[in-house]
CSV table of C-alpha atoms in Angstrom, one decimal:
chain,number,residue,atom,x,y,z
A,746,MET,CA,122.4,104.4,142.0
A,747,THR,CA,120.3,104.2,139.1
A,748,PRO,CA,118.6,106.8,137.4
A,749,SER,CA,114.6,107.6,137.8
A,750,SER,CA,113.0,106.8,134.3
A,751,ALA,CA,111.8,110.6,134.8
A,752,SER,CA,114.6,112.5,134.8
A,753,CYS,CA,116.8,110.5,132.5
A,754,SER,CA,116.3,110.1,128.8
A,755,ILE,CA,115.9,106.3,127.5
A,756,TRP,CA,119.5,105.0,125.8
A,757,LEU,CA,119.9,103.2,123.1
A,758,ASP,CA,123.3,101.7,123.9
A,759,SER,CA,124.5,100.4,121.3
A,760,GLU,CA,128.5,100.1,119.6
A,761,SER,CA,127.7,102.3,116.7
A,762,SER,CA,124.8,104.4,117.9
A,763,PRO,CA,124.7,106.6,120.8
A,764,THR,CA,120.7,107.9,119.2
A,765,ARG,CA,118.4,108.6,122.6
A,766,VAL,CA,114.7,107.3,122.3
A,767,ASN,CA,112.3,109.5,123.5
A,768,GLU,CA,114.3,112.3,123.8
A,769,PRO,CA,113.2,114.9,126.2
A,770,VAL,CA,113.0,118.7,125.4
A,771,THR,CA,115.8,119.9,127.2
A,772,ALA,CA,116.5,123.5,128.2
A,773,LEU,CA,118.6,123.9,126.0
A,774,ARG,CA,116.9,122.6,123.1
A,775,GLY,CA,116.0,126.1,120.5
A,776,LEU,CA,118.1,128.3,122.9
A,777,THR,CA,118.4,131.8,121.6
A,778,LEU,CA,120.3,134.7,122.8
A,779,LYS,CA,117.4,136.6,123.6
A,780,ARG,CA,116.4,133.8,125.5
A,781,ILE,CA,119.1,133.6,127.8
A,782,SER,CA,119.2,137.7,128.0
A,783,SER,CA,115.0,137.3,129.3
A,784,GLU,CA,115.2,134.1,131.1
A,785,LEU,CA,118.7,134.9,133.3
A,786,GLY,CA,117.7,138.6,133.4
A,787,VAL,CA,120.8,139.7,131.6
A,788,ASP,CA,120.3,142.4,128.9
A,789,ALA,CA,121.8,141.9,125.4
A,790,HIS,CA,124.4,144.4,126.0
A,791,GLU,CA,125.9,143.0,128.7
A,792,ILE,CA,125.8,139.8,126.8
A,793,ARG,CA,127.6,141.3,123.7
A,794,TRP,CA,130.3,142.7,126.3
A,795,LEU,CA,131.0,139.5,127.9
A,796,THR,CA,131.2,138.2,124.3
A,797,ARG,CA,134.1,140.4,123.2
A,798,ARG,CA,135.9,140.4,126.6
A,799,ALA,CA,135.2,136.7,127.4
A,800,ALA,CA,139.4,135.8,126.3
A,801,HIS,CA,140.8,138.2,128.8
A,802,LEU,CA,138.4,137.8,132.0
A,803,TYR,CA,140.1,134.8,132.9
A,804,GLU,CA,142.8,134.6,135.4
A,805,ALA,CA,145.6,131.6,135.8
A,806,ARG,CA,146.2,129.9,138.5
A,807,ALA,CA,148.3,126.6,139.4
A,808,LEU,CA,146.5,123.9,141.7
A,809,SER,CA,149.1,121.4,143.0
A,810,LYS,CA,148.5,118.0,142.0
A,811,LYS,CA,148.5,115.1,144.8
A,812,GLY,CA,152.1,113.6,144.8
A,813,SER,CA,154.5,116.1,142.2
A,814,GLY,CA,153.0,118.5,139.6
A,815,SER,CA,150.5,121.5,139.3
A,816,ARG,CA,147.3,121.6,137.3
A,817,ARG,CA,146.9,124.7,135.3
A,818,LEU,CA,143.4,126.6,136.6
A,819,LEU,CA,141.3,129.0,134.3
A,820,VAL,CA,139.5,131.1,136.7
A,821,PRO,CA,136.6,133.9,135.6
A,822,ALA,CA,136.8,136.7,136.7
A,823,PRO,CA,133.5,137.6,138.9
A,824,ARG,CA,131.6,139.6,136.2
A,825,LEU,CA,131.9,136.7,133.5
A,826,LYS,CA,131.9,133.8,136.3
A,827,SER,CA,128.0,134.9,137.7
A,828,PHE,CA,126.7,134.5,134.3
A,829,GLN,CA,128.3,131.4,133.5
A,830,ARG,CA,126.5,130.3,137.0
A,831,ALA,CA,123.3,131.9,135.8
A,832,PHE,CA,123.4,129.7,132.6
A,833,TYR,CA,124.7,126.3,134.0
A,834,LYS,CA,121.6,126.4,136.4
A,835,LYS,CA,118.7,127.5,133.9
A,836,TYR,CA,120.0,125.5,131.2
A,837,LEU,CA,122.9,122.6,132.6
A,838,ARG,CA,122.4,121.4,136.2
A,839,ASN,CA,118.9,119.5,135.2
A,840,HIS,CA,120.3,118.1,132.0
A,841,ALA,CA,119.5,114.6,131.6
A,842,TYR,CA,122.6,113.3,131.6
A,843,HIS,CA,124.3,109.9,130.4
A,844,PRO,CA,123.7,107.1,133.1
A,845,ALA,CA,127.0,106.1,133.0
A,846,ALA,CA,128.7,110.2,134.0
A,847,TYR,CA,128.5,110.4,137.5
A,848,CYS,CA,129.5,114.4,138.6
A,849,VAL,CA,125.9,115.4,138.0
A,850,PRO,CA,123.5,116.9,140.0
A,851,GLY,CA,121.9,113.7,142.2
A,852,ARG,CA,124.8,111.3,141.1
A,853,GLY,CA,128.2,111.6,143.0
A,854,VAL,CA,131.5,109.4,143.9
A,855,LEU,CA,129.7,107.6,146.1
A,856,ASP,CA,127.5,106.2,144.0
A,857,ALA,CA,130.1,104.9,141.0
A,858,VAL,CA,132.3,103.2,143.2
A,859,ARG,CA,128.6,101.0,144.7
A,860,GLN,CA,128.0,100.1,140.5
A,861,HIS,CA,131.4,98.5,141.3
A,862,ARG,CA,131.2,96.7,144.4
A,863,GLY,CA,131.8,93.0,144.0
A,864,ARG,CA,133.3,92.7,141.0
A,865,THR,CA,136.5,91.0,141.0
A,866,HIS,CA,138.5,92.5,138.6
A,867,VAL,CA,138.5,96.6,137.8
A,868,LEU,CA,140.3,98.4,135.2
A,869,HIS,CA,140.9,102.3,135.5
A,870,LEU,CA,141.3,104.5,132.9
A,871,ASP,CA,141.6,108.1,132.0
A,872,VAL,CA,141.2,110.7,129.5
A,873,THR,CA,144.6,112.9,128.3
A,874,ASP,CA,144.4,116.3,129.7
A,875,PHE,CA,141.0,115.8,129.4
A,876,PHE,CA,139.7,120.1,129.7
A,877,PRO,CA,142.6,121.5,127.6
A,878,SER,CA,141.4,118.5,124.8
A,879,VAL,CA,137.6,120.4,124.9
A,880,ASP,CA,138.5,122.7,121.7
A,881,CYS,CA,136.0,125.1,120.7
A,882,GLY,CA,134.9,122.7,117.9
A,883,LYS,CA,133.9,119.8,120.5
A,884,VAL,CA,132.2,122.4,122.3
A,885,ARG,CA,130.0,124.2,118.7
A,886,ASP,CA,129.1,120.5,118.0
A,887,CYS,CA,127.8,119.4,121.4
A,888,LEU,CA,125.3,122.2,121.6
A,889,ARG,CA,124.2,121.8,117.7
A,890,ARG,CA,123.8,117.8,119.2
A,891,GLU,CA,121.5,120.0,121.6
A,892,HIS,CA,119.6,121.9,119.8
A,893,VAL,CA,120.9,125.4,120.2
A,894,ALA,CA,119.6,127.5,118.0
A,895,GLU,CA,122.5,128.1,115.5
A,896,GLU,CA,122.7,132.0,116.0
A,897,ALA,CA,123.6,131.3,119.6
A,898,VAL,CA,126.0,128.4,119.0
A,899,PRO,CA,128.9,130.8,118.2
A,900,THR,CA,128.5,133.3,121.2
A,901,ILE,CA,127.7,130.4,124.3
A,902,THR,CA,130.9,128.9,122.9
A,903,ARG,CA,133.0,132.1,123.3
A,904,LEU,CA,131.2,132.7,127.2
A,905,LEU,CA,132.3,128.9,128.2
A,906,THR,CA,136.0,128.6,126.3
A,907,CYS,CA,138.8,130.2,126.9
A,908,GLU,CA,141.8,129.8,124.7
A,909,ASN,CA,140.2,127.5,122.8
A,910,GLN,CA,139.7,124.9,125.5
A,911,LEU,CA,137.4,123.9,128.1
A,912,PRO,CA,138.5,126.4,131.8
A,913,GLN,CA,138.9,124.1,134.4
A,914,GLY,CA,137.8,126.5,136.7
A,915,ALA,CA,134.6,127.5,134.9
A,916,PRO,CA,131.4,126.2,137.0
A,917,THR,CA,130.1,125.3,133.4
A,918,SER,CA,133.0,123.0,132.5
A,919,VAL,CA,132.1,120.1,134.3
A,920,ALA,CA,128.4,120.0,132.7
A,921,ILE,CA,130.2,120.6,128.9
A,922,GLY,CA,132.3,117.8,129.9
A,923,ASN,CA,129.1,115.5,130.0
A,924,LEU,CA,128.0,116.9,127.2
A,925,VAL,CA,130.8,116.4,125.2
A,926,LEU,CA,131.7,113.0,126.4
A,927,HIS,CA,127.9,111.4,125.6
A,928,ARG,CA,128.9,109.8,122.8
A,929,VAL,CA,131.6,107.8,124.6
A,930,ASP,CA,129.3,106.9,127.4
A,931,ALA,CA,126.6,105.8,125.2
A,932,ARG,CA,129.5,103.4,123.2
A,933,VAL,CA,131.3,102.2,125.7
A,934,THR,CA,128.4,101.6,128.1
A,935,GLY,CA,127.0,99.3,124.6
A,936,TYR,CA,129.6,97.7,124.3
A,937,CYS,CA,129.9,96.2,127.9
A,938,ARG,CA,127.1,95.3,128.0
A,939,ARG,CA,126.8,93.3,124.9
A,940,PRO,CA,126.1,89.1,125.3
A,941,GLY,CA,129.7,87.8,126.9
A,942,ALA,CA,131.1,90.7,128.3
A,943,GLY,CA,129.7,91.3,131.5
A,944,LEU,CA,131.2,94.6,132.4
A,945,THR,CA,130.0,97.9,134.3
A,946,TYR,CA,131.1,101.3,133.2
A,947,THR,CA,130.8,104.6,135.2
A,948,ARG,CA,132.6,107.6,134.2
A,949,TYR,CA,133.5,110.6,136.8
A,950,VAL,CA,134.3,113.7,134.7
A,951,ASP,CA,137.6,112.3,132.7
A,952,ASP,CA,138.1,109.1,135.2
A,953,ILE,CA,136.8,105.7,133.5
A,954,THR,CA,136.2,102.8,135.7
A,955,ILE,CA,135.1,99.2,134.2
A,956,SER,CA,134.7,96.3,136.1
A,957,GLY,CA,133.7,92.5,135.5
A,958,GLY,CA,135.1,89.1,135.5
A,959,SER,CA,138.8,88.0,134.8
A,960,ARG,CA,138.2,88.2,130.8
A,961,ILE,CA,138.1,91.7,131.6
A,962,GLU,CA,141.2,92.7,130.0
A,963,LYS,CA,140.3,90.7,126.9
A,964,PHE,CA,137.8,93.6,126.4
A,965,GLU,CA,140.1,97.2,126.9
A,966,GLY,CA,141.4,96.9,123.3
A,967,GLY,CA,137.8,97.6,122.2
A,968,ILE,CA,136.8,100.1,124.8
A,969,ARG,CA,140.2,102.1,123.7
A,970,ARG,CA,139.5,101.5,120.2
A,971,ILE,CA,136.0,103.3,121.0
A,972,VAL,CA,137.1,106.2,123.2
A,973,GLU,CA,139.8,106.6,120.3
A,974,ASP,CA,137.2,107.0,117.5
A,975,CYS,CA,134.9,109.3,119.2
A,976,GLY,CA,137.8,112.2,119.1
A,977,TRP,CA,139.9,111.7,122.5
A,978,VAL,CA,143.2,109.9,123.5
A,979,LEU,CA,143.5,107.6,126.7
A,980,ASN,CA,146.2,107.7,128.8
A,981,GLN,CA,148.5,104.9,127.6
A,982,ARG,CA,149.3,103.3,131.1
A,983,SER,CA,146.2,101.7,132.2
A,984,ARG,CA,145.6,100.2,136.0
A,985,MET,CA,144.0,96.9,136.3
A,986,VAL,CA,143.3,95.5,139.8
A,987,GLY,CA,143.0,91.7,140.5
A,988,PRO,CA,141.4,89.8,143.2
A,989,ASP,CA,143.6,89.8,145.6
A,990,GLU,CA,144.6,93.4,145.7
A,991,GLU,CA,143.2,96.5,147.3
A,992,HIS,CA,140.6,98.1,145.4
A,993,ARG,CA,140.1,101.8,145.1
A,994,ILE,CA,137.9,103.5,143.1
A,995,LEU,CA,138.0,107.1,142.9
A,996,GLY,CA,139.9,107.5,146.1
A,997,ILE,CA,137.8,104.7,147.6
A,998,LEU,CA,138.2,101.6,149.3
A,999,THR,CA,135.5,99.1,148.7
A,1000,GLY,CA,135.8,96.0,150.9
A,1001,ARG,CA,133.2,94.9,153.5
A,1002,THR,CA,132.7,98.4,154.2
A,1003,LEU,CA,133.5,101.6,152.3
A,1004,ALA,CA,136.3,103.4,153.4
A,1005,VAL,CA,138.5,106.7,153.1
A,1006,GLY,CA,142.0,105.6,152.7
A,1007,GLU,CA,144.4,105.7,156.1
A,1008,GLU,CA,147.0,108.4,154.2
A,1009,TYR,CA,144.0,110.8,153.5
A,1010,VAL,CA,142.4,110.6,157.4
A,1011,SER,CA,145.6,110.9,158.8
A,1012,ASP,CA,146.7,113.9,157.1
A,1013,VAL,CA,143.2,115.0,158.0
A,1014,GLU,CA,143.9,114.3,161.8
A,1015,VAL,CA,147.5,116.3,161.9
A,1016,THR,CA,146.0,119.3,159.7
A,1017,LEU,CA,143.7,119.2,162.8
A,1018,ASP,CA,146.6,119.6,165.5
A,1019,THR,CA,147.9,122.2,163.5
A,1020,LEU,CA,145.5,123.9,164.0
A,1021,ARG,CA,144.9,123.6,167.6
A,1022,GLU,CA,148.3,124.5,167.8
A,1023,ALA,CA,148.6,126.9,166.1
A,1024,GLY,CA,145.4,128.9,166.2
A,1025,CYS,CA,141.8,128.8,163.8
A,1026,GLY,CA,142.4,130.5,160.6
A,1027,ARG,CA,139.2,130.7,158.3
A,1028,THR,CA,140.7,129.4,155.0
A,1029,LEU,CA,142.3,126.2,157.7
A,1030,ALA,CA,139.0,125.5,158.9
A,1031,ARG,CA,136.8,125.7,156.1
A,1032,SER,CA,139.3,123.3,154.3
A,1033,LEU,CA,138.9,120.9,157.0
A,1034,GLN,CA,135.1,121.0,157.0
A,1035,GLY,CA,135.0,120.0,153.7
A,1036,LYS,CA,137.7,117.3,154.0
A,1037,ILE,CA,135.9,116.3,157.2
A,1038,ALA,CA,132.4,116.1,155.1
A,1039,TRP,CA,133.8,113.7,152.7
A,1040,ILE,CA,134.9,111.9,155.7
A,1041,ARG,CA,131.4,111.5,157.1
A,1042,ALA,CA,130.2,110.7,153.6
A,1043,VAL,CA,131.8,107.4,153.5
A,1044,GLU,CA,131.9,106.9,156.8
A,1045,PRO,CA,129.5,108.1,158.7
A,1046,SER,CA,131.0,107.0,162.4
A,1047,ARG,CA,134.5,108.3,161.6
A,1048,GLY,CA,133.5,111.5,159.9
A,1049,ARG,CA,131.2,112.3,163.4
A,1050,ARG,CA,134.1,112.4,165.7
A,1051,LEU,CA,136.1,114.5,163.4
A,1052,GLU,CA,133.4,117.0,162.7
A,1053,ALA,CA,133.2,117.3,167.1
A,1054,THR,CA,137.2,117.6,167.3
A,1055,LEU,CA,137.0,120.5,164.7
A,1056,GLN,CA,134.1,122.1,166.6
A,1057,ARG,CA,135.5,121.6,170.1
A,1058,ILE,CA,138.8,123.1,168.7
A,1059,LEU,CA,136.6,126.2,167.1
A,1060,ASP,CA,135.0,126.5,170.2
A,1061,GLY,CA,138.4,127.0,172.2
A,1062,GLU,CA,137.6,123.8,174.2
A,1063,PRO,CA,140.1,121.4,175.7
A,1064,LEU,CA,140.9,118.1,173.7
A,1065,GLU,CA,141.9,114.7,173.4
A,1066,THR,CA,144.4,114.4,170.2
A,1067,PRO,CA,142.7,114.1,167.5
A,1068,LYS,CA,144.4,110.4,166.9
A,1069,GLN,CA,142.9,109.3,170.2
A,1070,ILE,CA,139.2,111.0,168.9
A,1071,ALA,CA,139.2,109.3,165.5
A,1072,CYS,CA,140.7,105.7,166.0
């Protein structure tokens, strides 16, 4: 999905210059603490209290990763989270992020995947420990690049970070991550578009996808140097997929039609069966609704069948097994 010129700035896709041309006036430009208080309806005393207490207003939680291991979340307390949500809606949600960034309002996983359909070779890279590596210095620097008033920079940084990192679990963190990775997006996009490259670059949070022809491997070293020059570390193990292999981008299979992996669908079907036999737990039902909505976005017909199965379970109607319905 190509962002409209009305909602995005025009970018100089030069390897050496991430400068914006005809830069739009954003909500962050000239942002002061007085404006934040007035526009968010938050008393100045509350902002000061949150700023002083911010480091103690997070709960650490462990989120299991697919396969093995866990990811550490830092979840803000309701009072701080309420402020962060309001800040995101007012100043970050409608920001003009770089067109290569796809975890933004109006552009998502499916839009990113479509950019790479039909390419014979796909290179997958990812930033090492992305959220923990976004320290307070990086956040301050990006706020200054966005022309936030200097007197507000330290306070905003304290309100949006924890333990000198971007907290994975705060509603503002992905948006701030897009801001701090702007220079990477601009420079890598320019590198991929230079004569002779013919590459397509997209980024979804910290997952980088680059597609093109058989010469793509020759450009990996240059891409790594750009990312590292911008202050980031890429995992050493990249993944290259050729024309004779299954192309899976951000969890989606990109054959003649887009498809969700059978393993994911099978997991949903097994959980549906569990829900039918064990009763309708709200948490489990909500989890299923989200997963089925994702399947429907990628495969509408299959998703609708699974939605019907779930609804019949919730309504207490007799039904066939999920396997029969979802085939």
